[in-house]
């Protein structure tokens, strides 16, 4: 018994529902197909029987696929009273799922029935079918590739039949070979095979959605025989047999016993164990021989070897590679050239330090275990006395007094190299000239020279750190075999910013020339420090500076220029660029009594360096100079004010803006208008006859020269006072003046007045006279000054009266009628001027 409350059942679950009024066998599911193509639709129906009386009259049937409810079920009552629900799933995208028919029972979902659905693909055509005959098991083994996954249980069967032709006609069938689950190969036993006869073989794949077959393979089982590989081994040493040559290996093999009656050929492959070398193939090996000598290998090197064989000349398959065999080749004597160089100690000339470098003459020059330096005494035939035996590339030894030459050889277990003679003689050849060196980059140095005459056979070049780090033990050297070379690029053991000593020695036949040396930096640096600034002279607005250039330093790039900087108290900076040959500079345009900070920068192609800062203060101006400056400034200010005043006074365009512009009647159109004058209107001056007044001229205070009269009879005015005579002119007032009239506002004087009274009146006349050149602004002007109109005096009653004539006057003059503006003006109210 089981109660399913949440519809969580597996495909192997047994559905038994025992409830009050059991639901057992109440529902049943039918599907269109339990296995479909992946993604195809599927239709299912669920029927609830009528005998389930404990259910609701109209129960609602629900569908669920896996754990998800599926909508879209169509429910109906059939004629026999049963309830049916039909659902169509448009795409089945699950390779395996359970479809359930459920009802709501109480508070849980009860399953009435469920069915397992599968989806997948039909089997693909198997491909790459191949077979081989294994003589060890006496069976035909075939293998294939099944193709992509189908998601459905798929079975493979290896089918075959016997045929006497080219498999066009099918003979007796051979028992099918079914592989184990998950395997893609199968073996046909020997008892089902007919050797030396063709047979047709193919693979058939089958599942619920279809069947497929591979292309048919037609073969003779003996044509696909695969042999087992031989067993490699080394040859046993024999006293009669010659030892293997250097770089050779002697080996043999034992063939596979079941294949002794089969003709076959073999091939060998090998590779050195050191490094990541690839396999090298050697073959085919001789047919009947079971041993082989492999040469052309590196001496003293361990090798890995393997062998395989195939049926030949008949068809067959290569066997697998045999298990590996490891052998080591024999050594060969070193085949190298030893470049040598030697040096004598200064304190002990018989102590020699010998250096050498092995240069391989072949690709495989043999392993070197050590070096021996020896010499042969002249009186002892065949005797060789060793001086040094070392594994290093140098040796220091004491040279016997009678020895002039030593021999150097390299050796190993197979023998020694050809001896290299070293002649220890004094330098007797010519020296090279003009040795020089320069840096190409931070890790290389170029050294060049001019070869001597005659040409040397070669050169020895030594280099190492120069002082103070110089050491003979850390020097590097090499030999240049080309005697006509004029330079060499040093790349070994070169570090940047280091001083190197380079020594070049020419080599001649049985002697050498004197050594020459030169120092060079691998990379030059910026100047270590800039020159120190000194103040030479200083003024109020200038300062003269000087400095002493630093001497050239090894490893320091030559200077290209100087830059001098100065900064004032307001933090304003200035600079000037000078050439590298400069020794001083004058700062101009400084402010008096000001503080300045100055420093010098020395620059080269490798960088720049600043000097220490020099602080200075310019001089303060003296007292007398200050007074002169202030006086000049005051004089300049005074001249400016005078020029401004003259400009304002002389320019009429600048006068009017300073005070209001009042029209000038004397220079207006009114001054050129002459009205008609009747005979009765003309008045005359007493005692002067009847000369009409035509013009009145104002005399300036400092003007003493009389103005010429316009009238021809000047004797008539001799009786007037001196200051009045210049005011009276003779002429006809009705005559129009022929002189051009200035426009209003163009003259500096303003003649303005007002007449009160009449000249025919018996009483004295009253008038107002303006003595100022300024326009009338308001009210009456003050009385005339003492030098103008002196003949008028104020009476005690406040009226204006004429003063009594003096004895000096020749004429008597009454009240003035020659006021400047009376010319051309019609006079009204003459009754008040009765005394005229």
CSV table of N, CA and C in Angstrom, one decimal, residues 550-630:
chain,number,residue,atom,x,y,z
A,550,UNK,N,82.6,72.4,-14.2
A,550,UNK,CA,83.1,71.1,-13.6
A,550,UNK,C,84.0,70.4,-14.7
A,551,UNK,N,85.1,69.8,-14.3
A,551,UNK,CA,85.9,69.0,-15.2
A,551,UNK,C,85.2,67.8,-15.8
A,552,UNK,N,85.5,67.4,-17.0
A,552,UNK,CA,84.8,66.2,-17.5
A,552,UNK,C,85.0,65.0,-16.6
A,553,UNK,N,84.0,64.2,-16.5
A,553,UNK,CA,84.0,62.9,-15.7
A,553,UNK,C,83.8,61.7,-16.6
A,554,UNK,N,84.5,60.7,-16.3
A,554,UNK,CA,84.3,59.4,-17.0
A,554,UNK,C,82.9,58.9,-16.7
A,555,UNK,N,82.2,58.5,-17.8
A,555,UNK,CA,80.9,58.0,-17.6
A,555,UNK,C,79.8,59.0,-17.6
A,556,UNK,N,80.2,60.3,-17.7
A,556,UNK,CA,79.2,61.4,-17.7
A,556,UNK,C,79.1,62.0,-19.1
A,557,UNK,N,77.9,62.1,-19.5
A,557,UNK,CA,77.7,62.6,-20.9
A,557,UNK,C,78.1,64.1,-20.9
A,558,UNK,N,78.8,64.6,-22.0
A,558,UNK,CA,79.2,66.0,-22.1
A,558,UNK,C,78.0,66.9,-22.1
A,559,UNK,N,78.3,68.1,-21.4
A,559,UNK,CA,77.2,69.1,-21.3
A,559,UNK,C,76.8,69.7,-22.6
A,560,UNK,N,75.5,69.9,-22.8
A,560,UNK,CA,75.0,70.5,-24.0
A,560,UNK,C,74.6,72.0,-23.8
A,561,UNK,N,74.1,72.3,-22.6
A,561,UNK,CA,73.8,73.7,-22.3
A,561,UNK,C,73.5,73.9,-20.8
A,562,UNK,N,73.5,75.2,-20.4
A,562,UNK,CA,73.1,75.6,-19.1
A,562,UNK,C,71.8,76.3,-19.2
A,563,UNK,N,71.0,76.2,-18.1
A,563,UNK,CA,69.8,77.0,-17.9
A,563,UNK,C,69.8,77.7,-16.5
A,564,UNK,N,69.8,79.0,-16.5
A,564,UNK,CA,69.8,79.7,-15.2
A,564,UNK,C,68.4,80.2,-14.9
A,565,UNK,N,68.0,80.0,-13.6
A,565,UNK,CA,66.6,80.4,-13.2
A,565,UNK,C,66.7,81.4,-12.0
A,566,UNK,N,65.9,82.4,-12.0
A,566,UNK,CA,65.8,83.3,-10.9
A,566,UNK,C,64.4,83.6,-10.6
A,567,UNK,N,64.1,83.7,-9.2
A,567,UNK,CA,62.7,83.9,-8.8
A,567,UNK,C,62.7,85.0,-7.8
A,568,UNK,N,61.7,86.0,-7.9
A,568,UNK,CA,61.7,87.1,-7.0
A,568,UNK,C,60.8,86.8,-5.8
A,569,UNK,N,60.6,87.8,-4.9
A,569,UNK,CA,59.8,87.6,-3.7
A,569,UNK,C,58.4,87.3,-4.0
A,570,UNK,N,57.9,87.7,-5.1
A,570,UNK,CA,56.5,87.4,-5.5
A,570,UNK,C,56.3,86.0,-6.2
A,571,UNK,N,57.3,85.2,-6.1
A,571,UNK,CA,57.3,83.9,-6.7
A,571,UNK,C,57.2,83.9,-8.2
A,572,UNK,N,57.6,84.9,-8.8
A,572,UNK,CA,57.7,85.0,-10.3
A,572,UNK,C,59.0,84.5,-10.8
A,573,UNK,N,58.9,83.5,-11.7
A,573,UNK,CA,60.2,82.8,-12.1
A,573,UNK,C,60.5,83.3,-13.5
A,574,UNK,N,61.9,83.4,-13.8
A,574,UNK,CA,62.4,83.8,-15.0
A,574,UNK,C,63.6,82.8,-15.3
A,575,UNK,N,63.9,82.7,-16.6
A,575,UNK,CA,65.0,81.7,-17.0
A,575,UNK,C,65.7,82.2,-18.2
A,576,UNK,N,66.9,81.7,-18.5
A,576,UNK,CA,67.6,82.0,-19.7
A,576,UNK,C,68.5,80.8,-20.0
A,577,UNK,N,68.6,80.4,-21.3
A,577,UNK,CA,69.4,79.3,-21.7
A,577,UNK,C,70.7,79.7,-22.3
A,578,UNK,N,71.8,79.1,-21.8
A,578,UNK,CA,73.1,79.5,-22.2
A,578,UNK,C,73.8,78.3,-22.8
A,579,UNK,N,74.8,78.5,-23.6
A,579,UNK,CA,75.6,77.4,-24.2
A,579,UNK,C,76.5,76.8,-23.2
A,580,UNK,N,77.1,75.7,-23.5
A,580,UNK,CA,77.9,74.9,-22.6
A,580,UNK,C,79.2,75.6,-22.3
A,581,UNK,N,79.6,76.5,-23.1
A,581,UNK,CA,80.9,77.2,-22.9
A,581,UNK,C,80.8,78.5,-22.1
A,582,UNK,N,79.6,78.8,-21.6
A,582,UNK,CA,79.4,80.0,-20.8
A,582,UNK,C,80.0,79.9,-19.5
A,583,UNK,N,80.6,81.0,-19.0
A,583,UNK,CA,81.2,81.1,-17.7
A,583,UNK,C,80.5,82.1,-16.7
A,584,UNK,N,79.6,82.9,-17.2
A,584,UNK,CA,78.9,83.9,-16.4
A,584,UNK,C,77.7,84.4,-17.1
A,585,UNK,N,76.9,85.2,-16.3
A,585,UNK,CA,75.7,85.8,-16.9
A,585,UNK,C,75.3,87.0,-16.1
A,586,UNK,N,74.7,88.0,-16.7
A,586,UNK,CA,74.3,89.2,-16.1
A,586,UNK,C,72.7,89.2,-16.1
A,587,UNK,N,72.2,89.4,-14.9
A,587,UNK,CA,70.7,89.4,-14.8
A,587,UNK,C,70.3,90.9,-14.9
A,588,UNK,N,69.5,91.3,-15.8
A,588,UNK,CA,69.0,92.6,-16.0
A,588,UNK,C,67.5,92.7,-15.6
A,589,UNK,N,67.1,93.9,-15.4
A,589,UNK,CA,65.6,94.1,-15.2
A,589,UNK,C,65.2,93.7,-13.8
A,590,UNK,N,66.2,93.8,-12.8
A,590,UNK,CA,65.8,93.4,-11.4
A,590,UNK,C,65.2,94.6,-10.7
A,591,UNK,N,64.5,94.4,-9.7
A,591,UNK,CA,63.9,95.5,-8.9
A,591,UNK,C,64.8,95.9,-7.8
A,592,UNK,N,65.0,97.2,-7.5
A,592,UNK,CA,65.9,97.6,-6.4
A,592,UNK,C,65.4,97.1,-5.1
A,593,UNK,N,66.3,96.9,-4.2
A,593,UNK,CA,66.1,96.4,-2.8
A,593,UNK,C,65.1,95.2,-2.8
A,594,UNK,N,65.3,94.3,-3.7
A,594,UNK,CA,64.5,93.1,-3.8
A,594,UNK,C,65.3,91.8,-3.6
A,595,UNK,N,64.7,90.8,-3.1
A,595,UNK,CA,65.3,89.5,-2.8
A,595,UNK,C,65.1,88.6,-4.0
A,596,UNK,N,66.1,87.9,-4.4
A,596,UNK,CA,66.1,86.9,-5.5
A,596,UNK,C,66.7,85.6,-5.1
A,597,UNK,N,66.2,84.5,-5.7
A,597,UNK,CA,66.7,83.1,-5.5
A,597,UNK,C,67.1,82.6,-6.9
A,598,UNK,N,68.4,82.2,-7.0
A,598,UNK,CA,69.0,81.9,-8.3
A,598,UNK,C,69.6,80.5,-8.2
A,599,UNK,N,69.4,79.7,-9.2
A,599,UNK,CA,70.1,78.4,-9.3
A,599,UNK,C,70.4,78.1,-10.8
A,600,UNK,N,71.4,77.2,-11.0
A,600,UNK,CA,71.9,76.9,-12.4
A,600,UNK,C,71.7,75.4,-12.6
A,601,UNK,N,71.2,75.1,-13.8
A,601,UNK,CA,71.0,73.7,-14.2
A,601,UNK,C,71.9,73.4,-15.4
A,602,UNK,N,72.7,72.3,-15.2
A,602,UNK,CA,73.6,71.8,-16.2
A,602,UNK,C,72.9,70.6,-16.8
A,603,UNK,N,72.8,70.6,-18.2
A,603,UNK,CA,72.1,69.5,-18.9
A,603,UNK,C,73.0,68.9,-19.9
A,604,UNK,N,72.7,67.6,-20.1
A,604,UNK,CA,73.4,66.8,-21.2
A,604,UNK,C,72.3,65.9,-21.8
A,605,UNK,N,72.8,65.1,-22.7
A,605,UNK,CA,71.8,64.2,-23.4
A,605,UNK,C,71.3,63.1,-22.5
A,606,UNK,N,72.1,62.8,-21.4
A,606,UNK,CA,71.6,61.8,-20.5
A,606,UNK,C,70.8,62.3,-19.3
A,607,UNK,N,70.7,63.7,-19.2
A,607,UNK,CA,69.8,64.2,-18.1
A,607,UNK,C,70.4,65.6,-17.7
A,608,UNK,N,69.8,66.1,-16.6
A,608,UNK,CA,70.2,67.4,-16.1
A,608,UNK,C,70.3,67.3,-14.5
A,609,UNK,N,71.1,68.3,-14.0
A,609,UNK,CA,71.3,68.4,-12.5
A,609,UNK,C,71.3,69.9,-12.2
A,610,UNK,N,70.7,70.2,-11.0
A,610,UNK,CA,70.6,71.6,-10.5
A,610,UNK,C,71.7,71.8,-9.5
A,611,UNK,N,72.2,73.1,-9.5
A,611,UNK,CA,73.1,73.6,-8.5
A,611,UNK,C,72.4,74.0,-7.2
A,612,UNK,N,73.2,74.4,-6.2
A,612,UNK,CA,72.7,74.9,-5.0
A,612,UNK,C,72.1,76.3,-5.3
A,613,UNK,N,71.2,76.7,-4.4
A,613,UNK,CA,70.4,78.0,-4.7
A,613,UNK,C,71.3,79.2,-4.1
A,614,UNK,N,71.4,80.2,-4.9
A,614,UNK,CA,72.1,81.4,-4.5
A,614,UNK,C,71.0,82.5,-4.2
A,615,UNK,N,71.1,83.1,-3.0
A,615,UNK,CA,70.1,84.1,-2.6
A,615,UNK,C,70.8,85.5,-2.6
A,616,UNK,N,70.3,86.5,-3.2
A,616,UNK,CA,70.9,87.8,-3.2
A,616,UNK,C,69.8,88.9,-3.1
A,617,UNK,N,70.2,90.1,-2.7
A,617,UNK,CA,69.3,91.3,-2.7
A,617,UNK,C,70.0,92.4,-3.4
A,618,UNK,N,69.2,93.0,-4.3
A,618,UNK,CA,69.7,94.2,-5.1
A,618,UNK,C,69.9,95.4,-4.2
A,619,UNK,N,70.7,96.4,-4.6
A,619,UNK,CA,71.0,97.6,-3.8
A,619,UNK,C,69.8,98.5,-3.7
A,620,UNK,N,69.8,99.4,-2.6
A,620,UNK,CA,68.8,100.4,-2.4
A,620,UNK,C,69.2,101.7,-3.0
A,621,UNK,N,68.4,102.5,-3.7
A,621,UNK,CA,68.8,103.8,-4.2
A,621,UNK,C,69.2,104.7,-3.1
A,622,UNK,N,70.2,105.7,-3.4
A,622,UNK,CA,70.7,106.6,-2.4
A,622,UNK,C,69.8,107.8,-2.3
A,623,UNK,N,70.0,108.7,-1.2
A,623,UNK,CA,69.1,109.8,-0.9
A,623,UNK,C,69.1,110.9,-2.0
A,624,UNK,N,70.3,111.3,-2.5
A,624,UNK,CA,70.4,112.3,-3.5
A,624,UNK,C,69.7,111.8,-4.8
A,625,UNK,N,69.9,110.6,-5.1
A,625,UNK,CA,69.2,110.1,-6.3
A,625,UNK,C,67.7,110.1,-6.1
A,626,UNK,N,67.3,109.8,-4.9
A,626,UNK,CA,65.8,109.8,-4.6
A,626,UNK,C,65.3,111.2,-4.8
A,627,UNK,N,66.1,112.2,-4.3
A,627,UNK,CA,65.6,113.6,-4.5
A,627,UNK,C,65.5,114.0,-5.9
A,628,UNK,N,66.5,113.6,-6.7
A,628,UNK,CA,66.5,113.9,-8.1
A,628,UNK,C,65.3,113.2,-8.8
A,629,UNK,N,65.1,112.0,-8.4
A,629,UNK,CA,63.9,111.3,-9.0
A,629,UNK,C,62.6,112.0,-8.7
A,630,UNK,N,62.5,112.4,-7.4
A,630,UNK,CA,61.2,113.1,-7.0
A,630,UNK,C,61.1,114.4,-7.6
